[in-house]
C-alpha positions as a printed NumPy array, in Angstrom:
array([[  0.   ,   0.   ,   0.   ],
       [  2.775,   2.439,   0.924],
       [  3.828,   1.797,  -3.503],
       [  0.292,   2.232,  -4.967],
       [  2.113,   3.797,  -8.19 ],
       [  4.717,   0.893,  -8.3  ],
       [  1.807,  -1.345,  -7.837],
       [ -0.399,  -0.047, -10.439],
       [  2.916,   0.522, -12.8  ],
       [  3.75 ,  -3.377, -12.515],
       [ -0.125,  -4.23 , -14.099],
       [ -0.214,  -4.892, -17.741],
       [ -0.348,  -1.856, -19.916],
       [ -3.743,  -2.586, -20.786],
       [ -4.729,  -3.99 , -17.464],
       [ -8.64 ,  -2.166, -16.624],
       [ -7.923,  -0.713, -13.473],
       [-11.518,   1.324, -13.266],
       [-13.699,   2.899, -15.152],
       [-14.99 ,   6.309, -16.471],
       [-18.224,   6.708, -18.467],
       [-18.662,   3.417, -18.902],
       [-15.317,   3.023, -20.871],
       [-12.273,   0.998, -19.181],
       [ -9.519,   3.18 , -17.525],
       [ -6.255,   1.054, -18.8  ],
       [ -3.152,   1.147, -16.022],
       [ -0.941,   3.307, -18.705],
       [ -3.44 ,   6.369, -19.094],
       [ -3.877,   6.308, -15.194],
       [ -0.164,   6.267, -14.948],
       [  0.806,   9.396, -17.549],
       [ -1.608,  11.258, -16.183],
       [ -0.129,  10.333, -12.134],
       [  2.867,  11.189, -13.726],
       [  1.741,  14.604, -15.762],
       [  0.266,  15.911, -12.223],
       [  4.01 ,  14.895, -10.5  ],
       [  5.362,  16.794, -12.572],
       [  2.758,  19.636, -11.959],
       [  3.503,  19.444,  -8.228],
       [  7.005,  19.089,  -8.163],
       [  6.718,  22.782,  -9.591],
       [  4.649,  24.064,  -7.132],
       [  6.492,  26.328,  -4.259],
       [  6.392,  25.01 ,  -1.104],
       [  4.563,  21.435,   0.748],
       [  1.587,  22.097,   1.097],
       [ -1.056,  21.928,  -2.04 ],
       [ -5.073,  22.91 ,  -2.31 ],
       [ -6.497,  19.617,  -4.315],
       [ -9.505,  19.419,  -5.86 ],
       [-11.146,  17.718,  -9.02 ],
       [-15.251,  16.848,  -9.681],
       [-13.48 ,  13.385, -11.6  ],
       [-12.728,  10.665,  -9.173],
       [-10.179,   9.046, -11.575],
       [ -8.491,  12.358, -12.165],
       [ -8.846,  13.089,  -8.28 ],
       [ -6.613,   9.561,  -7.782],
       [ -4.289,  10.379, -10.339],
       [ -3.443,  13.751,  -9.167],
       [ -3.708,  12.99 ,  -5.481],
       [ -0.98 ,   9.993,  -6.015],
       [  0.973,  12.579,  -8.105],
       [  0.932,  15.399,  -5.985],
       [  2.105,  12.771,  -2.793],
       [  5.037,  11.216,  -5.25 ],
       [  5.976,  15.116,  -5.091],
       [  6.266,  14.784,  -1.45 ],
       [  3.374,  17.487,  -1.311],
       [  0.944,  17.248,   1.777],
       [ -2.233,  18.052,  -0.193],
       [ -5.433,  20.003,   1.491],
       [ -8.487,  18.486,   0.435],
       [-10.77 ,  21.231,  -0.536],
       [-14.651,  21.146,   1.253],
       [-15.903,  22.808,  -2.067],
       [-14.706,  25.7  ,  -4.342],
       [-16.633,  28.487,  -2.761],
       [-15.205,  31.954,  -1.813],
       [-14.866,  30.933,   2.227],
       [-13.414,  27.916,   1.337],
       [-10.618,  28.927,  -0.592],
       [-10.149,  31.77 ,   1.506],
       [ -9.236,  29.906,   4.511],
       [ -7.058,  27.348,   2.427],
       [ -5.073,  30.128,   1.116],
       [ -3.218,  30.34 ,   4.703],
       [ -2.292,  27.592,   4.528],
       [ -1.606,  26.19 ,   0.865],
       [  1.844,  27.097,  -1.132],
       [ -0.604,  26.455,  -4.426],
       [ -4.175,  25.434,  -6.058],
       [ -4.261,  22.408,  -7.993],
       [ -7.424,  21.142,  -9.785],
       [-10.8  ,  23.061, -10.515],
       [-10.805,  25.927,  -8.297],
       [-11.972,  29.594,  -8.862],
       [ -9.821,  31.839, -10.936],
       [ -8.83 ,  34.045,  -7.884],
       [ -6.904,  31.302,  -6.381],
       [ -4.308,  30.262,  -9.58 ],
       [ -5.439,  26.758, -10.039],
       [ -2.755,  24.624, -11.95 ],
       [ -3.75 ,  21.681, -13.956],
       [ -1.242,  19.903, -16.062],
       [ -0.294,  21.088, -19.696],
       [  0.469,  18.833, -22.876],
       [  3.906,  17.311, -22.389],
       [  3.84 ,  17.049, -18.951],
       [  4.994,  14.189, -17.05 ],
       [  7.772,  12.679, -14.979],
       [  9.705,  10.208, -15.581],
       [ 11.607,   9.621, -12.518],
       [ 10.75 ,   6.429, -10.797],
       [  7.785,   5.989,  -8.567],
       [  9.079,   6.049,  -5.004],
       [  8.019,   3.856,  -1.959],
       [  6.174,   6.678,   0.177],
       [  7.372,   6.737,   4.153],
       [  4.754,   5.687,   6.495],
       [  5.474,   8.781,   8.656],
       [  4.673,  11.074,   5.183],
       [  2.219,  13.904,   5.87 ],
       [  0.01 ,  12.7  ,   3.196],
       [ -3.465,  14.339,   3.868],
       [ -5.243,  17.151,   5.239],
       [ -9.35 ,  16.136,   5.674],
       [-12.046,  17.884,   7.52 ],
       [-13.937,  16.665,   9.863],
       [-16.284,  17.857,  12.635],
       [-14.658,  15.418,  15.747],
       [-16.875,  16.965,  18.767],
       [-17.169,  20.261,  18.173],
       [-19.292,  20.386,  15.335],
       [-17.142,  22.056,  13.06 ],
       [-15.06 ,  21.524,   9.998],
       [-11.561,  21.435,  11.364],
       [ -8.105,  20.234,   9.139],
       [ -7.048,  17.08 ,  10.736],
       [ -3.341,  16.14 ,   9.666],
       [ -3.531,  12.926,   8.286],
       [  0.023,  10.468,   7.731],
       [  0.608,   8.144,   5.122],
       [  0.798,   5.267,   7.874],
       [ -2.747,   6.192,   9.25 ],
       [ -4.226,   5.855,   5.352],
       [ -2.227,   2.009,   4.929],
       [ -3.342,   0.475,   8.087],
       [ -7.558,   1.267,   7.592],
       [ -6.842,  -0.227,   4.477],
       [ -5.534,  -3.158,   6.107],
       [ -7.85 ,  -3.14 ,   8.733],
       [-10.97 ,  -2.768,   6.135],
       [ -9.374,  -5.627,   4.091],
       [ -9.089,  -7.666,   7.254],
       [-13.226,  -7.139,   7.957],
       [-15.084,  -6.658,   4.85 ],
       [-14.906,  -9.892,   2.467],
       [-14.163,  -9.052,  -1.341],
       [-12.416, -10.517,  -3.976],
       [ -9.734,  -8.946,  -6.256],
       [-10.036,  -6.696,  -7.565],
       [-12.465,  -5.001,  -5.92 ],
       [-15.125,  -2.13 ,  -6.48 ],
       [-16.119,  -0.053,  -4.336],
       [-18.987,   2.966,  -4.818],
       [-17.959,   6.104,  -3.008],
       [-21.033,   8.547,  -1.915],
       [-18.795,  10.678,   0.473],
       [-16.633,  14.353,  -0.531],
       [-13.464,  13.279,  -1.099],
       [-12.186,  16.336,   1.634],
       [-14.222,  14.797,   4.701],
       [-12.149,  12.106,   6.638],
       [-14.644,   8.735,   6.407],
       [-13.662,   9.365,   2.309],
       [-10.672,   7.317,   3.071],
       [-12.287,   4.428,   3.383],
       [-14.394,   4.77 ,   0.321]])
């Protein structure tokens, strides 16, 4: 789990490894475009990046890009004005679909990197998510690599499924139960 790219990277080429509008995602299109938002990242200032994208196979792309860039990325509640407002003390840079104002960066033709995918370090300060713990209100909740790998573990432990596996996600990818979907 802590090599998801090298993981994916070692599938067939052609291997289906999900789906968008009803067409199969093949492992090498998932992979450029993992590697198209690296490179992206790697030329943002600073650690700490604003994320967010309405396509969940985009989302996964640039969210395993970003964290090959060693970038701690922010998941965004929504685009709105107060939203971005209060990310902006605390982000080096906008990545995804996000108001004008704010400088969102998306990949452009050509880009990708080519350095090799890198094992990421348990102790990595993967994730920012909101959640509303017991006081009822959205707070950023530091979230480490290690942390992500073992609910996976622990979900894989508890809920039967055969490989691979699908799973339907209903939650906003910026809201901490996400991770398990």
């Amino acid at each position: 789990m802590h090599d998801l790219l090298n993981a994916v990277a070692m599938r067939s080429p052609d291997a289906v490894i999900g789906w968008r509008g009803g067409e199969p995602l093949r492992a090498a299109a998932f992979l450029a475009r993992a590697k198209a938002w690296r490179a992206l990242a790697m030329r943002a200032a600073g650690p700490n990046v604003a994320l967010y994208l309405d396509d969940s196979v985009e989302f996964a792309a640039a969210l395993l890009g970003a964290w090959q860039a060693r970038k701690t990325v922010w998941l965004a509640a929504n685009t709105l004005e107060p939203a971005c407002d209060g990310l902006a003390d605390s982000v080096d840079a906008f990545l995804g679909e996000f108001p004008p104002p704010y400088a969102p960066q998306t990949p452009v033709p050509g880009d990708c990197c080519e350095l090799a995918f890198a094992r990421l370090d348990p102790a990595f300060e993967a994730l920012v998510v909101h959640t509303s713990g017991s006081t009822g209100l959205p707070q950023g909740v530091l979230v480490e690599h290690r942390n992500v790998v073992n609910f996976f573990v622990g979900m894989d432990e508890r809920v039967p499924h055969d490989l691979p596996a699908t799973w339907f996600a209903v939650t906003s990818l910026s809201f901490d139960i996400s991770v398990l979907e």
